[in-house]
Structure formats: structure tokens, C-alpha cells
Amino acid sequence: MKALAVTADDFGLHEAVNEAVEQACSGGVLTCASLMVAADAADDAVRRARAIPQLAVGLHVVLADGRAVLPPRRIPALVDDSGRFADRMARDGVRFFALPRVRRQLEAEIRAQFAAFRATGLPLDHVNAHKHFHLHPTVLSMLLAIGAEQGGPPVRWPREPRWAAGGGALGGALLAPCVARKRRGPPAPRVPRHHPVLWLARPAAADAQTPR
């Protein structure tokens, strides 16, 4: 049984990120990465992933601070004229919850990102969202329902132990009620859950000795 899975988000964001993922996986350290399907270097990331089949690739759904798959005319309530999401998650979180028109566009974009991943031909190993926006109840409900249609990939639950969070424990504490509430409820059909996440608050603190 695997005790530790080392994963990388933002696969496809930049060729430098992709190169780091490839090197870490080829070196036997990294086991999986989450792909931003609409990012500038997504095609390069897919090419590299095909060349290293031991890398498990999941979908990194982008709903903030990134580019959408659908054109702006299809989701004008979500993106600007260039097709980018804002980085105002508190504001957008309220809109996701309160406005039916925004929810319809949100579901369409999430489905489009799943479809874009499927078009790569890569097996879907897992799903999560950029900046952990999948903790938003509306986003999570859509992600689980659409994910179940795709075979139920595991979803990351960012529940970080205090010893790993260190000075970033406050952020984990703020996320904890939402995570706990979702964990207590029944899981969506065929959607397993990952175990606790380490170094979410302090990624620079991770090294080879700490997991021991």
C-alpha cells in the first residue's frame, strides 16, 4: 500500500513547470500531476505525460486566476473579454452560490474542462481545483456529479495536519469546517477520497527527510 503520493499542481501552466514535473517523475520522486487544460503550456504537458506513462495525470479545474476553455461569449459572467477568470474568489464564491445564471455557466465550463482532458487521451487519475476552489459547496457538488459521470476519479481533500502546516495553520483552520462537513456527508457514488495533504500551507518546507 502506498504511504505517500508526491503530486504537482499547475501542470501545463508553463514549460518550466512541465520540465520540473518530468524531471521529478523520471527521478522517481513525483507520482502524479494535475493538468490545467486551458493553460499556455498544456499541449507541452500532454506531450511529456505521454512520454512518461508512469506519471498519473489528473484534471486541475481552473475557476480563478487562469484561462477558461469556453469562449467569453459562452460564459460572460465568469471571465473577462480575454477569457480569463478573476482572482476574486470570495466575490465569485458568493456569485456561484446565489446566481442561477452564473451556476449554469459554471457547470458548462467545468464540463468543458473535463471534455478537454478527455480529448488528450490520458487516463483521468484524479480531479481537484486551482487554489482549492473545489471546497466551495457549489463547485464541489458539480465536480462530484460530473466526475461520477467520468468514472469517479478521486478528489483531493486538503486536510493538513498542524505539524505540516506550521505557520500556515490558520489557513487550514479556516478550511477545516468545510472539509469536515463534506467528509461527514455521504460520498458521491464511485468518488473516493484522498488522504490528508501535506505542505499545502508551506510548500517550500517540504524535503526528503520530513515524511519520515
PDB file of C-alpha atoms in Angstrom:
ATOM      1  CA  MET A   1       0.000   0.000   0.000  1.00  0.00           C
ATOM      2  CA  LYS A   2       1.369   3.403  -0.988  1.00  0.00           C
ATOM      3  CA  ALA A   3       2.189   5.543   2.060  1.00  0.00           C
ATOM      4  CA  LEU A   4       2.940   8.824   0.295  1.00  0.00           C
ATOM      5  CA  ALA A   5       1.948  10.260  -3.070  1.00  0.00           C
ATOM      6  CA  VAL A   6       4.001  13.251  -4.235  1.00  0.00           C
ATOM      7  CA  THR A   7       1.932  15.376  -6.588  1.00  0.00           C
ATOM      8  CA  ALA A   8       2.334  18.623  -8.523  1.00  0.00           C
ATOM      9  CA  ASP A   9      -0.395  21.098  -9.428  1.00  0.00           C
ATOM     10  CA  ASP A  10      -0.376  23.610 -12.315  1.00  0.00           C
ATOM     11  CA  PHE A  11       0.929  21.090 -14.872  1.00  0.00           C
ATOM     12  CA  GLY A  12       0.674  22.961 -18.166  1.00  0.00           C
ATOM     13  CA  LEU A  13       0.993  26.454 -16.692  1.00  0.00           C
ATOM     14  CA  HIS A  14       4.481  26.985 -18.140  1.00  0.00           C
ATOM     15  CA  GLU A  15       7.089  24.865 -19.855  1.00  0.00           C
ATOM     16  CA  ALA A  16       9.377  25.332 -16.840  1.00  0.00           C
ATOM     17  CA  VAL A  17       6.707  23.761 -14.623  1.00  0.00           C
ATOM     18  CA  ASN A  18       6.326  20.908 -17.082  1.00  0.00           C
ATOM     19  CA  GLU A  19      10.069  20.336 -17.172  1.00  0.00           C
ATOM     20  CA  ALA A  20      10.187  20.173 -13.377  1.00  0.00           C
ATOM     21  CA  VAL A  21       7.332  17.650 -13.324  1.00  0.00           C
ATOM     22  CA  GLU A  22       9.043  15.489 -15.935  1.00  0.00           C
ATOM     23  CA  GLN A  23      12.385  15.537 -14.121  1.00  0.00           C
ATOM     24  CA  ALA A  24      10.836  14.769 -10.728  1.00  0.00           C
ATOM     25  CA  CYS A  25       8.785  11.888 -12.122  1.00  0.00           C
ATOM     26  CA  SER A  26      11.675  10.429 -14.115  1.00  0.00           C
ATOM     27  CA  GLY A  27      13.794  10.661 -10.965  1.00  0.00           C
ATOM     28  CA  GLY A  28      11.321   8.540  -9.021  1.00  0.00           C
ATOM     29  CA  VAL A  29      10.078  11.301  -6.709  1.00  0.00           C
ATOM     30  CA  LEU A  30       6.863  12.578  -8.255  1.00  0.00           C
ATOM     31  CA  THR A  31       3.981  10.189  -8.856  1.00  0.00           C
ATOM     32  CA  CYS A  32       1.202  12.395 -10.193  1.00  0.00           C
ATOM     33  CA  ALA A  33       0.401  15.862 -11.551  1.00  0.00           C
ATOM     34  CA  SER A  34      -2.762  17.906 -12.124  1.00  0.00           C
ATOM     35  CA  LEU A  35      -3.225  19.352 -15.627  1.00  0.00           C
ATOM     36  CA  MET A  36      -4.566  22.843 -16.384  1.00  0.00           C
ATOM     37  CA  VAL A  37      -6.183  22.017 -19.728  1.00  0.00           C
ATOM     38  CA  ALA A  38      -6.505  25.605 -21.000  1.00  0.00           C
ATOM     39  CA  ALA A  39      -3.109  26.881 -19.849  1.00  0.00           C
ATOM     40  CA  ASP A  40      -0.498  28.129 -22.306  1.00  0.00           C
ATOM     41  CA  ALA A  41       1.753  25.075 -21.989  1.00  0.00           C
ATOM     42  CA  ALA A  42      -0.977  22.422 -21.745  1.00  0.00           C
ATOM     43  CA  ASP A  43      -0.061  20.831 -25.083  1.00  0.00           C
ATOM     44  CA  ASP A  44       3.561  20.561 -23.994  1.00  0.00           C
ATOM     45  CA  ALA A  45       2.458  18.991 -20.708  1.00  0.00           C
ATOM     46  CA  VAL A  46       0.360  16.377 -22.516  1.00  0.00           C
ATOM     47  CA  ARG A  47       3.271  15.528 -24.819  1.00  0.00           C
ATOM     48  CA  ARG A  48       5.559  14.995 -21.845  1.00  0.00           C
ATOM     49  CA  ALA A  49       2.937  12.952 -19.987  1.00  0.00           C
ATOM     50  CA  ARG A  50       2.581  10.597 -22.927  1.00  0.00           C
ATOM     51  CA  ALA A  51       6.334  10.039 -22.884  1.00  0.00           C
ATOM     52  CA  ILE A  52       6.377   9.108 -19.182  1.00  0.00           C
ATOM     53  CA  PRO A  53       3.467   6.677 -18.689  1.00  0.00           C
ATOM     54  CA  GLN A  54       4.344   6.173 -15.011  1.00  0.00           C
ATOM     55  CA  LEU A  55       3.071   9.723 -14.357  1.00  0.00           C
ATOM     56  CA  ALA A  56      -0.564   9.688 -13.224  1.00  0.00           C
ATOM     57  CA  VAL A  57      -2.300  12.806 -14.531  1.00  0.00           C
ATOM     58  CA  GLY A  58      -5.458  14.388 -13.181  1.00  0.00           C
ATOM     59  CA  LEU A  59      -7.590  17.401 -14.003  1.00  0.00           C
ATOM     60  CA  HIS A  60      -6.807  20.717 -12.288  1.00  0.00           C
ATOM     61  CA  VAL A  61     -10.078  22.582 -12.787  1.00  0.00           C
ATOM     62  CA  VAL A  62      -9.423  26.311 -13.149  1.00  0.00           C
ATOM     63  CA  LEU A  63     -12.145  28.697 -11.987  1.00  0.00           C
ATOM     64  CA  ALA A  64      -9.930  31.501 -10.672  1.00  0.00           C
ATOM     65  CA  ASP A  65      -6.762  33.234 -11.812  1.00  0.00           C
ATOM     66  CA  GLY A  66      -6.457  31.375 -15.090  1.00  0.00           C
ATOM     67  CA  ARG A  67      -7.841  30.787 -18.566  1.00  0.00           C
ATOM     68  CA  ALA A  68     -11.187  29.172 -19.365  1.00  0.00           C
ATOM     69  CA  VAL A  69     -11.855  26.558 -22.018  1.00  0.00           C
ATOM     70  CA  LEU A  70     -15.117  28.053 -23.270  1.00  0.00           C
ATOM     71  CA  PRO A  71     -15.065  31.361 -25.187  1.00  0.00           C
ATOM     72  CA  PRO A  72     -16.068  34.523 -23.287  1.00  0.00           C
ATOM     73  CA  ARG A  73     -19.377  34.806 -25.182  1.00  0.00           C
ATOM     74  CA  ARG A  74     -20.456  31.470 -23.639  1.00  0.00           C
ATOM     75  CA  ILE A  75     -19.555  32.372 -20.046  1.00  0.00           C
ATOM     76  CA  PRO A  76     -19.602  36.191 -19.799  1.00  0.00           C
ATOM     77  CA  ALA A  77     -20.470  36.075 -16.093  1.00  0.00           C
ATOM     78  CA  LEU A  78     -17.268  34.146 -15.311  1.00  0.00           C
ATOM     79  CA  VAL A  79     -14.456  35.623 -17.408  1.00  0.00           C
ATOM     80  CA  ASP A  80     -13.212  38.878 -18.887  1.00  0.00           C
ATOM     81  CA  ASP A  81     -13.019  39.662 -22.592  1.00  0.00           C
ATOM     82  CA  SER A  82      -9.755  37.730 -22.913  1.00  0.00           C
ATOM     83  CA  GLY A  83     -11.272  34.580 -21.407  1.00  0.00           C
ATOM     84  CA  ARG A  84      -9.551  34.761 -18.038  1.00  0.00           C
ATOM     85  CA  PHE A  85     -11.071  34.215 -14.620  1.00  0.00           C
ATOM     86  CA  ALA A  86     -10.533  36.890 -11.990  1.00  0.00           C
ATOM     87  CA  ASP A  87      -8.668  36.175  -8.773  1.00  0.00           C
ATOM     88  CA  ARG A  88     -11.501  37.339  -6.518  1.00  0.00           C
ATOM     89  CA  MET A  89     -12.575  34.051  -5.021  1.00  0.00           C
ATOM     90  CA  ALA A  90     -14.659  35.464  -2.158  1.00  0.00           C
ATOM     91  CA  ARG A  91     -16.746  37.561  -4.537  1.00  0.00           C
ATOM     92  CA  ASP A  92     -17.093  34.797  -7.097  1.00  0.00           C
ATOM     93  CA  GLY A  93     -17.899  32.257  -4.413  1.00  0.00           C
ATOM     94  CA  VAL A  94     -20.953  34.293  -3.428  1.00  0.00           C
ATOM     95  CA  ARG A  95     -21.996  34.580  -7.069  1.00  0.00           C
ATOM     96  CA  PHE A  96     -21.595  30.830  -7.629  1.00  0.00           C
ATOM     97  CA  PHE A  97     -23.924  30.183  -4.720  1.00  0.00           C
ATOM     98  CA  ALA A  98     -26.525  32.899  -5.261  1.00  0.00           C
ATOM     99  CA  LEU A  99     -26.996  33.399  -9.004  1.00  0.00           C
ATOM    100  CA  PRO A 100     -28.605  30.669 -11.172  1.00  0.00           C
ATOM    101  CA  ARG A 101     -27.265  32.230 -14.381  1.00  0.00           C
ATOM    102  CA  VAL A 102     -23.724  32.075 -13.031  1.00  0.00           C
ATOM    103  CA  ARG A 103     -24.211  28.461 -11.883  1.00  0.00           C
ATOM    104  CA  ARG A 104     -25.334  27.419 -15.354  1.00  0.00           C
ATOM    105  CA  GLN A 105     -22.233  28.956 -16.899  1.00  0.00           C
ATOM    106  CA  LEU A 106     -20.076  27.415 -14.178  1.00  0.00           C
ATOM    107  CA  GLU A 107     -21.365  23.920 -14.891  1.00  0.00           C
ATOM    108  CA  ALA A 108     -20.831  24.403 -18.628  1.00  0.00           C
ATOM    109  CA  GLU A 109     -17.198  25.424 -18.066  1.00  0.00           C
ATOM    110  CA  ILE A 110     -16.467  22.555 -15.683  1.00  0.00           C
ATOM    111  CA  ARG A 111     -17.919  20.130 -18.227  1.00  0.00           C
ATOM    112  CA  ALA A 112     -15.799  21.723 -20.945  1.00  0.00           C
ATOM    113  CA  GLN A 113     -12.652  21.229 -18.873  1.00  0.00           C
ATOM    114  CA  PHE A 114     -13.495  17.564 -18.298  1.00  0.00           C
ATOM    115  CA  ALA A 115     -14.093  17.204 -22.041  1.00  0.00           C
ATOM    116  CA  ALA A 116     -10.784  18.904 -22.852  1.00  0.00           C
ATOM    117  CA  PHE A 117      -8.980  16.474 -20.563  1.00  0.00           C
ATOM    118  CA  ARG A 118     -10.765  13.533 -22.148  1.00  0.00           C
ATOM    119  CA  ALA A 119      -9.625  14.769 -25.576  1.00  0.00           C
ATOM    120  CA  THR A 120      -5.979  14.371 -24.513  1.00  0.00           C
ATOM    121  CA  GLY A 121      -6.427  10.612 -24.365  1.00  0.00           C
ATOM    122  CA  LEU A 122      -4.713  10.456 -20.974  1.00  0.00           C
ATOM    123  CA  PRO A 123      -6.338   8.326 -18.249  1.00  0.00           C
ATOM    124  CA  LEU A 124      -8.040  10.565 -15.674  1.00  0.00           C
ATOM    125  CA  ASP A 125      -6.340   9.761 -12.365  1.00  0.00           C
ATOM    126  CA  HIS A 126      -7.902  12.399 -10.100  1.00  0.00           C
ATOM    127  CA  VAL A 127      -9.543  15.811 -10.040  1.00  0.00           C
ATOM    128  CA  ASN A 128      -9.082  18.952  -7.971  1.00  0.00           C
ATOM    129  CA  ALA A 129      -9.358  22.705  -8.499  1.00  0.00           C
ATOM    130  CA  HIS A 130      -6.873  25.524  -8.764  1.00  0.00           C
ATOM    131  CA  LYS A 131      -6.404  27.211  -5.374  1.00  0.00           C
ATOM    132  CA  HIS A 132      -8.662  24.504  -3.881  1.00  0.00           C
ATOM    133  CA  PHE A 133     -11.771  26.232  -5.164  1.00  0.00           C
ATOM    134  CA  HIS A 134     -13.442  22.801  -5.184  1.00  0.00           C
ATOM    135  CA  LEU A 135     -14.062  23.290  -1.455  1.00  0.00           C
ATOM    136  CA  HIS A 136     -16.826  25.724  -2.403  1.00  0.00           C
ATOM    137  CA  PRO A 137     -20.070  23.744  -1.906  1.00  0.00           C
ATOM    138  CA  THR A 138     -21.474  24.667  -5.319  1.00  0.00           C
ATOM    139  CA  VAL A 139     -18.247  23.855  -7.147  1.00  0.00           C
ATOM    140  CA  LEU A 140     -17.762  20.625  -5.219  1.00  0.00           C
ATOM    141  CA  SER A 141     -21.290  19.406  -5.929  1.00  0.00           C
ATOM    142  CA  MET A 142     -20.788  19.970  -9.651  1.00  0.00           C
ATOM    143  CA  LEU A 143     -17.327  18.445  -9.605  1.00  0.00           C
ATOM    144  CA  LEU A 144     -18.536  15.294  -7.887  1.00  0.00           C
ATOM    145  CA  ALA A 145     -21.586  14.889 -10.127  1.00  0.00           C
ATOM    146  CA  ILE A 146     -19.663  15.441 -13.361  1.00  0.00           C
ATOM    147  CA  GLY A 147     -16.736  13.389 -12.084  1.00  0.00           C
ATOM    148  CA  ALA A 148     -19.062  10.475 -11.342  1.00  0.00           C
ATOM    149  CA  GLU A 149     -20.077  10.532 -15.000  1.00  0.00           C
ATOM    150  CA  GLN A 150     -16.387  10.160 -15.882  1.00  0.00           C
ATOM    151  CA  GLY A 151     -15.825   7.101 -13.720  1.00  0.00           C
ATOM    152  CA  GLY A 152     -15.459   8.759 -10.324  1.00  0.00           C
ATOM    153  CA  PRO A 153     -11.851   9.996 -10.088  1.00  0.00           C
ATOM    154  CA  PRO A 154     -10.519  10.669  -6.566  1.00  0.00           C
ATOM    155  CA  VAL A 155     -10.944  14.218  -5.262  1.00  0.00           C
ATOM    156  CA  ARG A 156      -8.360  15.905  -3.048  1.00  0.00           C
ATOM    157  CA  TRP A 157      -9.491  16.870   0.448  1.00  0.00           C
ATOM    158  CA  PRO A 158      -6.979  19.480   1.678  1.00  0.00           C
ATOM    159  CA  ARG A 159      -6.967  18.470   5.330  1.00  0.00           C
ATOM    160  CA  GLU A 160      -3.474  19.271   6.542  1.00  0.00           C
ATOM    161  CA  PRO A 161      -2.049  18.169   9.933  1.00  0.00           C
ATOM    162  CA  ARG A 162      -0.849  21.046  12.094  1.00  0.00           C
ATOM    163  CA  TRP A 163       2.720  19.745  12.182  1.00  0.00           C
ATOM    164  CA  ALA A 164       2.904  20.147   8.406  1.00  0.00           C
ATOM    165  CA  ALA A 165       1.046  23.455   8.242  1.00  0.00           C
ATOM    166  CA  GLY A 166       3.325  25.229  10.712  1.00  0.00           C
ATOM    167  CA  GLY A 167       2.860  28.972  10.383  1.00  0.00           C
ATOM    168  CA  GLY A 168       0.216  28.400   7.747  1.00  0.00           C
ATOM    169  CA  ALA A 169      -2.084  26.540  10.128  1.00  0.00           C
ATOM    170  CA  LEU A 170      -4.542  29.454  10.192  1.00  0.00           C
ATOM    171  CA  GLY A 171      -5.451  28.867   6.554  1.00  0.00           C
ATOM    172  CA  GLY A 172      -6.008  25.197   7.271  1.00  0.00           C
ATOM    173  CA  ALA A 173      -8.169  26.077  10.256  1.00  0.00           C
ATOM    174  CA  LEU A 174     -10.352  28.289   8.079  1.00  0.00           C
ATOM    175  CA  LEU A 175     -10.806  25.473   5.571  1.00  0.00           C
ATOM    176  CA  ALA A 176     -11.421  22.827   8.218  1.00  0.00           C
ATOM    177  CA  PRO A 177     -15.199  23.347   8.794  1.00  0.00           C
ATOM    178  CA  CYS A 178     -15.996  22.968   5.102  1.00  0.00           C
ATOM    179  CA  VAL A 179     -13.753  19.920   4.732  1.00  0.00           C
ATOM    180  CA  ALA A 180     -15.170  18.301   7.865  1.00  0.00           C
ATOM    181  CA  ARG A 181     -18.754  18.920   6.781  1.00  0.00           C
ATOM    182  CA  LYS A 182     -18.172  17.311   3.403  1.00  0.00           C
ATOM    183  CA  ARG A 183     -16.298  14.383   4.915  1.00  0.00           C
ATOM    184  CA  ARG A 184     -19.172  13.660   7.306  1.00  0.00           C
ATOM    185  CA  GLY A 185     -21.678  13.536   4.472  1.00  0.00           C
ATOM    186  CA  PRO A 186     -22.099  10.524   2.192  1.00  0.00           C
ATOM    187  CA  PRO A 187     -19.569  10.463  -0.656  1.00  0.00           C
ATOM    188  CA  ALA A 188     -20.823  10.762  -4.211  1.00  0.00           C
ATOM    189  CA  PRO A 189     -21.094   7.393  -5.985  1.00  0.00           C
ATOM    190  CA  ARG A 190     -17.723   5.996  -7.032  1.00  0.00           C
ATOM    191  CA  VAL A 191     -15.826   9.096  -5.917  1.00  0.00           C
ATOM    192  CA  PRO A 192     -13.125   8.002  -3.431  1.00  0.00           C
ATOM    193  CA  ARG A 193     -11.237  10.458  -1.258  1.00  0.00           C
ATOM    194  CA  HIS A 194      -7.547  11.059  -0.936  1.00  0.00           C
ATOM    195  CA  HIS A 195      -5.862  11.030   2.453  1.00  0.00           C
ATOM    196  CA  PRO A 196      -4.550  14.168   4.244  1.00  0.00           C
ATOM    197  CA  VAL A 197      -2.463  16.632   2.258  1.00  0.00           C
ATOM    198  CA  LEU A 198       0.955  17.763   3.473  1.00  0.00           C
ATOM    199  CA  TRP A 199       2.755  21.084   2.856  1.00  0.00           C
ATOM    200  CA  LEU A 200      -0.287  22.827   1.475  1.00  0.00           C
ATOM    201  CA  ALA A 201       0.385  25.919   3.582  1.00  0.00           C
ATOM    202  CA  ARG A 202       4.214  25.774   3.376  1.00  0.00           C
ATOM    203  CA  PRO A 203       5.297  24.065   0.129  1.00  0.00           C
ATOM    204  CA  ALA A 204       8.865  25.361   0.457  1.00  0.00           C
ATOM    205  CA  ALA A 205       9.234  23.446   3.740  1.00  0.00           C
ATOM    206  CA  ALA A 206       8.934  20.041   2.057  1.00  0.00           C
ATOM    207  CA  ASP A 207      12.091  17.960   1.886  1.00  0.00           C
ATOM    208  CA  ALA A 208      13.088  14.315   1.724  1.00  0.00           C
ATOM    209  CA  GLN A 209      13.517  13.956   5.498  1.00  0.00           C
ATOM    210  CA  THR A 210      10.223  15.349   6.765  1.00  0.00           C
ATOM    211  CA  PRO A 211       7.899  12.437   5.805  1.00  0.00           C
ATOM    212  CA  ARG A 212       9.989  10.102   7.938  1.00  0.00           C
TER     213      ARG A 212
END
